[in-house]
Short mmCIF file of C-alpha atoms and ligand atoms in Angstrom, two decimals:
data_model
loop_
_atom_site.label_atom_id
_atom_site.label_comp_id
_atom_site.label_asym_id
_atom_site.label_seq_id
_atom_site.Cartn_x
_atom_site.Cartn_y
_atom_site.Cartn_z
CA UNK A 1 -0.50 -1.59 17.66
CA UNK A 2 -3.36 -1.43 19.75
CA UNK A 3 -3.34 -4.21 22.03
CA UNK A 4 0.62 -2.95 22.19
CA UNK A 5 -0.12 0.50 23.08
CA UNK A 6 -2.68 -0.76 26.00
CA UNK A 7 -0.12 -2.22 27.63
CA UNK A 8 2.39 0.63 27.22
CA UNK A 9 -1.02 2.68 29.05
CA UNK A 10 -1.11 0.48 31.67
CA UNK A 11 2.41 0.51 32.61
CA UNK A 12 3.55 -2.47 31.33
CA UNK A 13 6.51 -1.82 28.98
CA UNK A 14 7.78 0.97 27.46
CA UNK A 15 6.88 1.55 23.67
CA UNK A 16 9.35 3.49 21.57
CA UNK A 17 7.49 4.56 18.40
CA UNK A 18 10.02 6.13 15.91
CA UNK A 19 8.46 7.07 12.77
CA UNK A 20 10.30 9.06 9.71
CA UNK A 21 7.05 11.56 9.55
CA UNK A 22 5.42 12.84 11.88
CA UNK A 23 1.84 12.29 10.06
CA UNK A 24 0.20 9.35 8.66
CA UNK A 25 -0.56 9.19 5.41
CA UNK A 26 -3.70 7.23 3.84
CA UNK A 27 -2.62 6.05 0.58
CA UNK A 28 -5.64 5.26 -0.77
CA UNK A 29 -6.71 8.64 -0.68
CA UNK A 30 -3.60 9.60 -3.45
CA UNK A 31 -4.94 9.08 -6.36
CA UNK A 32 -8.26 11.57 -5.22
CA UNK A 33 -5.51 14.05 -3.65
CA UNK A 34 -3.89 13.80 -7.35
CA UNK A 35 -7.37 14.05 -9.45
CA UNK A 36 -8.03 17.14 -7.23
CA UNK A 37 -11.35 15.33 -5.42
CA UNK A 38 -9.32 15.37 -1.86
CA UNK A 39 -6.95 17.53 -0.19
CA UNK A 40 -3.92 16.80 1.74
CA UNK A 41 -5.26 17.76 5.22
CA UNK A 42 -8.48 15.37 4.58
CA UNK A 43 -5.89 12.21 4.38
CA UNK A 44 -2.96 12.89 6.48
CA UNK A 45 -3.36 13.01 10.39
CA UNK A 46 -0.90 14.18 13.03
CA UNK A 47 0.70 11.17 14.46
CA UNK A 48 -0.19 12.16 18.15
CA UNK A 49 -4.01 12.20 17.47
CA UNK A 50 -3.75 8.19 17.05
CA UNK A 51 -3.84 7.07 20.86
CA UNK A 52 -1.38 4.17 20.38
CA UNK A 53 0.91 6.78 19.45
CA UNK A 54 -0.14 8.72 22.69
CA UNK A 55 0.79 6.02 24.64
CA UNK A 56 4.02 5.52 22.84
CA UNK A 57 7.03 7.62 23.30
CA UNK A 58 7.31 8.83 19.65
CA UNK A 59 11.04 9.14 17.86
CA UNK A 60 10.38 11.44 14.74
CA UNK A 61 13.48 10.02 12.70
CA UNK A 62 14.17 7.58 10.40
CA UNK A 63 15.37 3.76 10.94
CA UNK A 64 18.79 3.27 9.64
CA UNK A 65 19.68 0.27 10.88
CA UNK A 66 18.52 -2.93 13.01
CA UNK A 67 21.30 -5.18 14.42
CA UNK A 68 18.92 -8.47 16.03
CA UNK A 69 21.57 -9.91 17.38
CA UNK A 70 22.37 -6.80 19.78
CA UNK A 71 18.56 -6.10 19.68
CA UNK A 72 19.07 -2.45 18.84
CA UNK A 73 17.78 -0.14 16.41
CA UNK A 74 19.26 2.97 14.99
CA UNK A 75 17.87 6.17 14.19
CA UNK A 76 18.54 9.69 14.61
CA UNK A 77 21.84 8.50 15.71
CA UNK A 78 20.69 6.57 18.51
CA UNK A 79 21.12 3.33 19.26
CA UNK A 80 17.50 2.20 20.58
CA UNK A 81 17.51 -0.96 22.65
CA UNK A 82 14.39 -3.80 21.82
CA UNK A 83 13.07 -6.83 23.74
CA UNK A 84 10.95 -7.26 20.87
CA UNK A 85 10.50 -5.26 17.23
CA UNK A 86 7.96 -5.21 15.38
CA UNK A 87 9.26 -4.31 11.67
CA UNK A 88 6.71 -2.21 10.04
CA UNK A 89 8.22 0.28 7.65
CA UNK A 90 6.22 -0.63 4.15
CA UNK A 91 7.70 -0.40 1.23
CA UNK A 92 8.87 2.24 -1.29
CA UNK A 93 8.80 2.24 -5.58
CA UNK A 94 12.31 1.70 -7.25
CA UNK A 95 12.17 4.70 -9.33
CA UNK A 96 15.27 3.55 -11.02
CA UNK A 97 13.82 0.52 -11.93
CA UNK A 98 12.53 2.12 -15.26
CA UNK A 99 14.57 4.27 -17.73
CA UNK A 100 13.08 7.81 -18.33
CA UNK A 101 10.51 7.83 -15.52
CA UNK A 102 12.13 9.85 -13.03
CA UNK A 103 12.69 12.32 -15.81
CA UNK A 104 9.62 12.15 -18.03
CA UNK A 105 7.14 9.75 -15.48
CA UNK A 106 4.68 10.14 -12.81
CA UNK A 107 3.81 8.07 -9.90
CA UNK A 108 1.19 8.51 -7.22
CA UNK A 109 3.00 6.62 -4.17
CA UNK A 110 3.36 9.93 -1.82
CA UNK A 111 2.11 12.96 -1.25
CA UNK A 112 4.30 15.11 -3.29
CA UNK A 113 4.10 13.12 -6.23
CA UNK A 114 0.37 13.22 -5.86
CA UNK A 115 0.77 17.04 -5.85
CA UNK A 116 3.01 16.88 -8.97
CA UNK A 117 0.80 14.59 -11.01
CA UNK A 118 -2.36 16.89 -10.23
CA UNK A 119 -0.59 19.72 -10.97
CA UNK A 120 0.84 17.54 -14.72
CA UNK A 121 -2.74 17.28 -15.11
CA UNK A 122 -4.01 20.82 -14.62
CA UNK A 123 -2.07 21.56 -17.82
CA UNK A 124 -4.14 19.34 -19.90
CA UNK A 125 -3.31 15.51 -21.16
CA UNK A 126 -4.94 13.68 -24.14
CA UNK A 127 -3.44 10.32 -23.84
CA UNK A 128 -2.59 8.92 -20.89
CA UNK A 129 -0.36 5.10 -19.82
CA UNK A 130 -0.83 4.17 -16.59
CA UNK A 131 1.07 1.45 -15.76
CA UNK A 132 1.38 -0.83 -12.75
CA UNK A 133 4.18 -3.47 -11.56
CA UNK A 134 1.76 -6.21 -9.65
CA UNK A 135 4.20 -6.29 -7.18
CA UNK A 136 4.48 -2.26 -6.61
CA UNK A 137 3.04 -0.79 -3.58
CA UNK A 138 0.35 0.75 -5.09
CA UNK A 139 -0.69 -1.90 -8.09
CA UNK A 140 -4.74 -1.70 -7.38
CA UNK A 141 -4.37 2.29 -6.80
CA UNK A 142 -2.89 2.77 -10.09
CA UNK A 143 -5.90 0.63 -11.68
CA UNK A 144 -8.02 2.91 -9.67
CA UNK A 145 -6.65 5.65 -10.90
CA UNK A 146 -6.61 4.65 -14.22
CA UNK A 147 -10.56 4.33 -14.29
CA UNK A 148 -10.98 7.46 -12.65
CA UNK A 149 -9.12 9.54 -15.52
CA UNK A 150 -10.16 7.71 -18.46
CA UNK A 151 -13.93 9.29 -16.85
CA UNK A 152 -12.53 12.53 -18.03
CA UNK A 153 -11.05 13.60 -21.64
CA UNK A 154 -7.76 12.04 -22.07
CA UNK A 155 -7.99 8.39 -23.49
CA UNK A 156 -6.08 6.15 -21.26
CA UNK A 157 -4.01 3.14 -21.82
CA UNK A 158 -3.43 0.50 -19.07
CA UNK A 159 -0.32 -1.73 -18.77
CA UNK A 160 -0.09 -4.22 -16.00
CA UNK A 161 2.49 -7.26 -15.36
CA UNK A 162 -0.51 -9.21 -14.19
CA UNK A 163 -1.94 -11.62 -16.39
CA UNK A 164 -4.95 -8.91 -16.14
CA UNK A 165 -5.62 -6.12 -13.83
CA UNK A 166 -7.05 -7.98 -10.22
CA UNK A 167 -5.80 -11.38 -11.29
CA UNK A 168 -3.89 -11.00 -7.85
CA UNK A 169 -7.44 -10.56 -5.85
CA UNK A 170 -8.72 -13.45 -7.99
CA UNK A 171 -10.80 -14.42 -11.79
CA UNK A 172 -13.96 -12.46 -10.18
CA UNK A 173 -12.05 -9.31 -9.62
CA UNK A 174 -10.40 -9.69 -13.08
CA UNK A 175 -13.37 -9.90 -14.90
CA UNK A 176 -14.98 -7.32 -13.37
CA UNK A 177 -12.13 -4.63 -13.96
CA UNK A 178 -11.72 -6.11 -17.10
CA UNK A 179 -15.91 -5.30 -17.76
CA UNK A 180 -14.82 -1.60 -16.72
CA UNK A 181 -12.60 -1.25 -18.16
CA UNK A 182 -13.52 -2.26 -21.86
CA UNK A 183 -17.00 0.14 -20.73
CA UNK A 184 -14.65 3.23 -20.06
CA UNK A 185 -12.87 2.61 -23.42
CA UNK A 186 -9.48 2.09 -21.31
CA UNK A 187 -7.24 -0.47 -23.98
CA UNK A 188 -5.56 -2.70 -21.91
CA UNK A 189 -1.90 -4.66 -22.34
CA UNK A 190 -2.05 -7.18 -19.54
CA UNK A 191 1.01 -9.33 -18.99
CA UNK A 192 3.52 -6.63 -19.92
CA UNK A 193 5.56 -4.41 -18.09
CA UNK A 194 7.05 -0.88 -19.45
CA UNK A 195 10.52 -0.56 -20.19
CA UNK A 196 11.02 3.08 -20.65
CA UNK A 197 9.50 5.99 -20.38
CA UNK A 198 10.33 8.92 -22.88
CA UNK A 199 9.15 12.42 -23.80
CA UNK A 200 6.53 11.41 -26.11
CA UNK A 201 4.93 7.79 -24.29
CA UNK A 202 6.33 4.82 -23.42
CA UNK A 203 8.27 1.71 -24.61
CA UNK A 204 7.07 -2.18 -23.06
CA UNK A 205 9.01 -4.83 -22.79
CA UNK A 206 8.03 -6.45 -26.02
CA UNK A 207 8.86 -3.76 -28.16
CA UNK A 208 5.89 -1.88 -28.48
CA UNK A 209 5.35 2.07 -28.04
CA UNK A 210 2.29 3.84 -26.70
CA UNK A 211 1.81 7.10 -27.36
CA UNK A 212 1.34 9.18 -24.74
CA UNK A 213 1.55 12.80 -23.33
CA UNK A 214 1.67 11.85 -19.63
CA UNK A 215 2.67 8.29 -18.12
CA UNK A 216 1.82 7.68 -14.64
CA UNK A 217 3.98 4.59 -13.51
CA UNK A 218 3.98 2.29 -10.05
CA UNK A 219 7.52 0.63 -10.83
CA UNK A 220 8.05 -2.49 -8.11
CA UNK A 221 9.29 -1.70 -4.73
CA UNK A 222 13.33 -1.02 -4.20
CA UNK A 223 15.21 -3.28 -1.67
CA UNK A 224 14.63 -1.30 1.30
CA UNK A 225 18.26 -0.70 3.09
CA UNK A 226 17.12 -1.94 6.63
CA UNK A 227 17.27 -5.63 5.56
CA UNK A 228 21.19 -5.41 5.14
CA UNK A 229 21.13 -6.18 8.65
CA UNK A 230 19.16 -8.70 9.15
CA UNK A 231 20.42 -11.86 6.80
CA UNK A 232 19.09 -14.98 6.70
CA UNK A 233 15.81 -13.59 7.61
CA UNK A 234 15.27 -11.39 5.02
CA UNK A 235 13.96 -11.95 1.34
CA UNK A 236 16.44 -11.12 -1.93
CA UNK A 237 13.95 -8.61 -2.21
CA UNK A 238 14.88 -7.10 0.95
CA UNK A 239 11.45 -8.02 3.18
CA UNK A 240 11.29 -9.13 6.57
CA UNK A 241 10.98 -13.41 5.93
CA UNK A 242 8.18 -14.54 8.47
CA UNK A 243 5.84 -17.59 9.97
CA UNK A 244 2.43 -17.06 9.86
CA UNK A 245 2.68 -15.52 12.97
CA UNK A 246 4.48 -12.64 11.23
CA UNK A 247 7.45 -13.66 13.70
CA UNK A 248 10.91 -13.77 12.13
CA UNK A 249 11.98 -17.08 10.35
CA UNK A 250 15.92 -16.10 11.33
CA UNK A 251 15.32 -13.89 14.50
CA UNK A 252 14.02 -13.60 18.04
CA UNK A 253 12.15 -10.73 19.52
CA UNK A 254 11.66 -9.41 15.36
CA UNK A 255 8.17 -9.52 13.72
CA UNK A 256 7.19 -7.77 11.11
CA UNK A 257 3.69 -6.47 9.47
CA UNK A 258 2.19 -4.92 6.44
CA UNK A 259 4.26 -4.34 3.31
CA UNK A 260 7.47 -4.98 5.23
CA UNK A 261 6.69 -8.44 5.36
CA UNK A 262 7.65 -11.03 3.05
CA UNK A 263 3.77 -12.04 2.58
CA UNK A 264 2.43 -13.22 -0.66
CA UNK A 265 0.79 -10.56 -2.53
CA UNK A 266 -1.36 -8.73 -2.34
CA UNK A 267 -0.96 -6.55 0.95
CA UNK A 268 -3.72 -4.13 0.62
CA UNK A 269 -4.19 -1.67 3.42
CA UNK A 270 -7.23 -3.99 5.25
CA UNK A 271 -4.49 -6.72 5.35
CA UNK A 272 -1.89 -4.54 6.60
CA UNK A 273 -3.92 -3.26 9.79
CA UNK A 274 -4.74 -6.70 10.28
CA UNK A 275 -0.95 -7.53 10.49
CA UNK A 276 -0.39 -4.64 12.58
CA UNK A 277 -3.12 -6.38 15.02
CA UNK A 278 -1.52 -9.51 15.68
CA UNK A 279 1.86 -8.67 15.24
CA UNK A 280 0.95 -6.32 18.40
CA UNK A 281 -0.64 -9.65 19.95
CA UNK A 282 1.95 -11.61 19.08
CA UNK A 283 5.01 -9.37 20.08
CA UNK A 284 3.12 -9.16 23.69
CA UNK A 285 3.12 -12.77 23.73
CA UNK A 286 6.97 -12.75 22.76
CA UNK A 287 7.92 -10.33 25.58
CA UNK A 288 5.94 -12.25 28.00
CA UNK A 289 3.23 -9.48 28.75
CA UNK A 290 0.46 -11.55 27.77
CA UNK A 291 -0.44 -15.09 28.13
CA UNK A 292 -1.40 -17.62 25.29
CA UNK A 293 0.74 -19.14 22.04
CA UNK A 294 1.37 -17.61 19.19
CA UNK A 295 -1.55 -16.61 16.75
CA UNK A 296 -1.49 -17.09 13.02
CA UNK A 297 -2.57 -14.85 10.42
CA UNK A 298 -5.91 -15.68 8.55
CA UNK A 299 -6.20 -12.46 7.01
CA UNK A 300 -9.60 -11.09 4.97
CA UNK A 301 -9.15 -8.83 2.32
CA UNK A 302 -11.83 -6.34 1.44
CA UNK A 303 -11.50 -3.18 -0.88
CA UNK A 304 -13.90 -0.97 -2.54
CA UNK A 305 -12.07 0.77 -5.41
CA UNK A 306 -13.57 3.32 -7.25
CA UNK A 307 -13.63 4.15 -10.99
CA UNK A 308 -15.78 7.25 -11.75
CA UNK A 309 -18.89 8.27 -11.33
CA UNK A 310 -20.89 4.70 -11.60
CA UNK A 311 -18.31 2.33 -11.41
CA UNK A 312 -16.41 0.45 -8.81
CA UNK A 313 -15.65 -2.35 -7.31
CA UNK A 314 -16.67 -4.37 -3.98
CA UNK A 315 -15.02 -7.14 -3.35
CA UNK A 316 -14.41 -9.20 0.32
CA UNK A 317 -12.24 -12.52 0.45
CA UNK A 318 -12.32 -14.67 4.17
CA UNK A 319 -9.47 -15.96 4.06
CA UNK A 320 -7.13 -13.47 2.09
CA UNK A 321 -5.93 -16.40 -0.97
CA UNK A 322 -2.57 -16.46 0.17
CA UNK A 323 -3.56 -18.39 3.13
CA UNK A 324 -6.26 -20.53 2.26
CA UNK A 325 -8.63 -21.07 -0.12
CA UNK A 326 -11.60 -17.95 -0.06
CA UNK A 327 -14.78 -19.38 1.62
CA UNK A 328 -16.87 -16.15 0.29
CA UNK A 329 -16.21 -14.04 -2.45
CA UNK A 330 -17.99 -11.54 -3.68
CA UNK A 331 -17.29 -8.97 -6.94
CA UNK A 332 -19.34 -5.88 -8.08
CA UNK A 333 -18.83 -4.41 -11.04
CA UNK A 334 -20.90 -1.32 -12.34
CA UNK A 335 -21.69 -0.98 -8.49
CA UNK A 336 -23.10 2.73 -7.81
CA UNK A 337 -19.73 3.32 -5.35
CA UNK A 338 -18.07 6.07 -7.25
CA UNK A 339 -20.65 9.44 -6.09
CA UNK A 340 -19.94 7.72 -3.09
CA UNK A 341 -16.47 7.02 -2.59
CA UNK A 342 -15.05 10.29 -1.53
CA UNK A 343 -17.64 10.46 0.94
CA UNK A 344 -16.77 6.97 2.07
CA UNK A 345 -13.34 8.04 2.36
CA UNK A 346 -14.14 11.26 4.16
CA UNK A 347 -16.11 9.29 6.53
CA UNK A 348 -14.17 6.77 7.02
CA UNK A 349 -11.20 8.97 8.04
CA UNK A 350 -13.07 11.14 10.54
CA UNK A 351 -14.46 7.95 12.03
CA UNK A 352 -11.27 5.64 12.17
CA UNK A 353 -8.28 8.42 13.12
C1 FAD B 1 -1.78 5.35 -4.56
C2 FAD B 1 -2.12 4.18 -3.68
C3 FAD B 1 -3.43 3.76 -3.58
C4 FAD B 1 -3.76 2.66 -2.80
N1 FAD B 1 -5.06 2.29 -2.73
C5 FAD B 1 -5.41 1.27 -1.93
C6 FAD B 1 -6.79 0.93 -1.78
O1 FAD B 1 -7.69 1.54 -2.36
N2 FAD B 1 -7.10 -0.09 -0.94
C7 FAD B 1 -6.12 -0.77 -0.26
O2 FAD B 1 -6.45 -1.67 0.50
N3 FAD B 1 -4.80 -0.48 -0.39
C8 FAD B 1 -4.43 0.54 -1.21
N4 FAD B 1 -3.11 0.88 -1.32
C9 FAD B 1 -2.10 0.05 -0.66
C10 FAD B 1 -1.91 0.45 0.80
O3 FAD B 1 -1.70 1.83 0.91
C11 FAD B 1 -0.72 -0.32 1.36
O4 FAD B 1 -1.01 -1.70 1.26
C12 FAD B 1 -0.48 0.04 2.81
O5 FAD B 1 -0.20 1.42 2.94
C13 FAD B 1 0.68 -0.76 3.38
O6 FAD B 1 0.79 -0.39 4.72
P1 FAD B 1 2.17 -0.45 5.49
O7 FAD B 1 1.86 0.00 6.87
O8 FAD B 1 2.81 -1.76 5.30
O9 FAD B 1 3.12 0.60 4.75
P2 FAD B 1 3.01 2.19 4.67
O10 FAD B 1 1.58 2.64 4.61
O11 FAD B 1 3.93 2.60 3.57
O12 FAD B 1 3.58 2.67 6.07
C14 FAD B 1 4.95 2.56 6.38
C15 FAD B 1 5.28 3.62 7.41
O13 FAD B 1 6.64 3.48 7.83
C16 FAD B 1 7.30 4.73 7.74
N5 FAD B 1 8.71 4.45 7.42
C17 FAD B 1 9.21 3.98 6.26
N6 FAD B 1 10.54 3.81 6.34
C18 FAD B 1 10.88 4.17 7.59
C19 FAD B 1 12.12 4.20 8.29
N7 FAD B 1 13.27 3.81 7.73
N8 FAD B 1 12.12 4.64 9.57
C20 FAD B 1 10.97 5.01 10.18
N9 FAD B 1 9.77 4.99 9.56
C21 FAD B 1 9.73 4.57 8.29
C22 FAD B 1 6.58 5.49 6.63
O14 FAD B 1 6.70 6.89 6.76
C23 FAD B 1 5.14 5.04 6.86
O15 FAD B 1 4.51 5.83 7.82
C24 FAD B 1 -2.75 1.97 -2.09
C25 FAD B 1 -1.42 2.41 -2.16
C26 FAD B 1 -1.11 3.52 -2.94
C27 FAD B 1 0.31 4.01 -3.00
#
């Protein structure tokens, strides 16, 4: 957005912004807003502090509909002409996608069911499943959070459709939340996925039931509805199919970035802002604002996760697996991060937006 917004500053081309919230919120923060270690005001931020959005003209309402071959948008009723989109709306859980969860489950994906899982957990829990769809929005959260509880009283199960929790990242990440997890006492079922959720645990997919008083569950993403419009160049799974360059496969003047995007997993927040960035270069290149081809994405991924008080994980891949083979690597497990993680948070936050 930022090389975008610049040239919205200088006078160069409008920039509608339209946004269903008017705040951002920083979703790794969730799982400390829902363990009680952060409050909501430390990771949400007005949307016209960010000076992109300044420069933008900002459309509080949400997307409904893209037509691409118009070049229009809809939202709030309006029909919002584009020279060029850039597709950016993330993802969101398919509740549905697991029986008994919306009745009997938790999740940590937003800010009110942060709110409702910290409150769950002011009431007292003894066993807890947390369980994670690799391909949910919020797979390495959930592990996060996982870690962070089974620091406290309740003993806590961990159920993961990856082959083990951080395969995505890579074997070095695996091992080492594997090594925490076996330290914290968490029992782990990788490679399995939970098919129900009831009053008194939870039911996987190969028959077994874990007891449980709470389950916290990150079920994979629902098809979002703004792909209806758009084809060929969207995924069965609904996301925006790109090049490298994040432009559409199907479309002109349509890019998309971040979670939105049909990009092999995983899309961690660092790789999302780094979509964001070149989309924004990119799109200016599209309209003709800037000069220069089209720039691919060689993404890095780095994430510091935390898992209690001693524990966490470092880890930094350039470039990101899914484009390339890593050419430095690095994993930390038993790292002293987690004193410091809400103050890296805090920091970070006051620093960044
Ligand atoms: C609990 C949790 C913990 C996480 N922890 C980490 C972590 O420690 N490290 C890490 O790297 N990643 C973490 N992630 C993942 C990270 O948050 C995501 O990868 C990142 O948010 C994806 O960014 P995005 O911009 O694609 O989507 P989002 O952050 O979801 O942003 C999408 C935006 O589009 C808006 N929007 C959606 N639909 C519409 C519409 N129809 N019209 C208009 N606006 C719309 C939304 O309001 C939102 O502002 C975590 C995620 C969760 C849920």
């Amino acid at each position: 957005m930022d090389a975008v917004a610049g040239a919205a500053a200088r006078g160069q081309c409008p920039l509608p912004l339209i946004s269903d919230l008017d705040r951002f919120v920083y979703r790794p923060g969730l799982p400390g807003l829902a363990l009680g270690r952060l409050r909501t005001a430390e990771i949400t931020r007005d949307l016209k502090r960010f000076r992109a959005v300044r420069a933008a003209r900002l459309h509080v309402a949400p997307v409904t509909g893209i037509d691409p071959e118009r070049h229009t948008v809809t939202a709030g009723g309006r029909h919002i002409p584009y020279d060029v989109l850039i597709v950016a709306t993330g993802v969101v859980p398919d509740r549905s996608a697991v029986p008994g969860l919306q009745q009997y489950g938790h999740g940590v994906w937003d800010i009110p069911e942060a709110l409702a899982l910290r409150e769950r957990l002011a009431q007292g829990a003894r066993r807890v499943v947390v369980a994670a769809d690799h391909t949910s929005p919020c797979v390495f959260g959930t592990y996060e959070l996982a870690m962070m509880l089974a620091r406290g009283a309740p003993r806590v199960t961990l159920v993961t459709t990856e082959y083990g929790p951080g395969g995505l990242i890579g074997p070095h990440a695996r091992r080492a939340l594997e090594t925490l997890a076996a330290r914290l006492g968490v029992e782990v079922h990788p490679g399995r996925r939970v098919a129900e959720v009831g009053r008194r645990g939870v039911l996987l997919d190969d028959g077994t039931a874990v007891d449980a008083d709470l389950a916290v569950v990150s079920p994979p993403p629902a098809v979002p509805a703004l792909a209806a419009g758009l084809g060929q160049g969207a995924a069965r799974t609904g996301l925006v199919l790109t090049r490298a360059s994040l432009a559409s496969v199907r479309w002109s003047g349509l890019f998309a970035a971040g979670a939105a995007a049909a990009a092999p997993p995983p899309v961690t927040a660092h790789v999302a802002e780094q979509m964001g960035l070149l989309a924004g270069r990119n799109a200016l290149v599209a309209a003709g604002i800037r000069r220069g081809e089209l720039q691919d994405l060689e993404p890095s991924i780095a994430s510091l996760l935390h898992f209690g008080r001693w524990y966490g994980l470092l880890h930094y891949l350039r470039p990101a697996g899914g484009y390339g083979p890593p050419r430095f690597r690095g994993g930390i497990g038993g790292w002293p991060l987690g004193a410091l993680k809400d103050l890296f948070r805090r920091a970070y936050l006051a620093v960044r937006f």
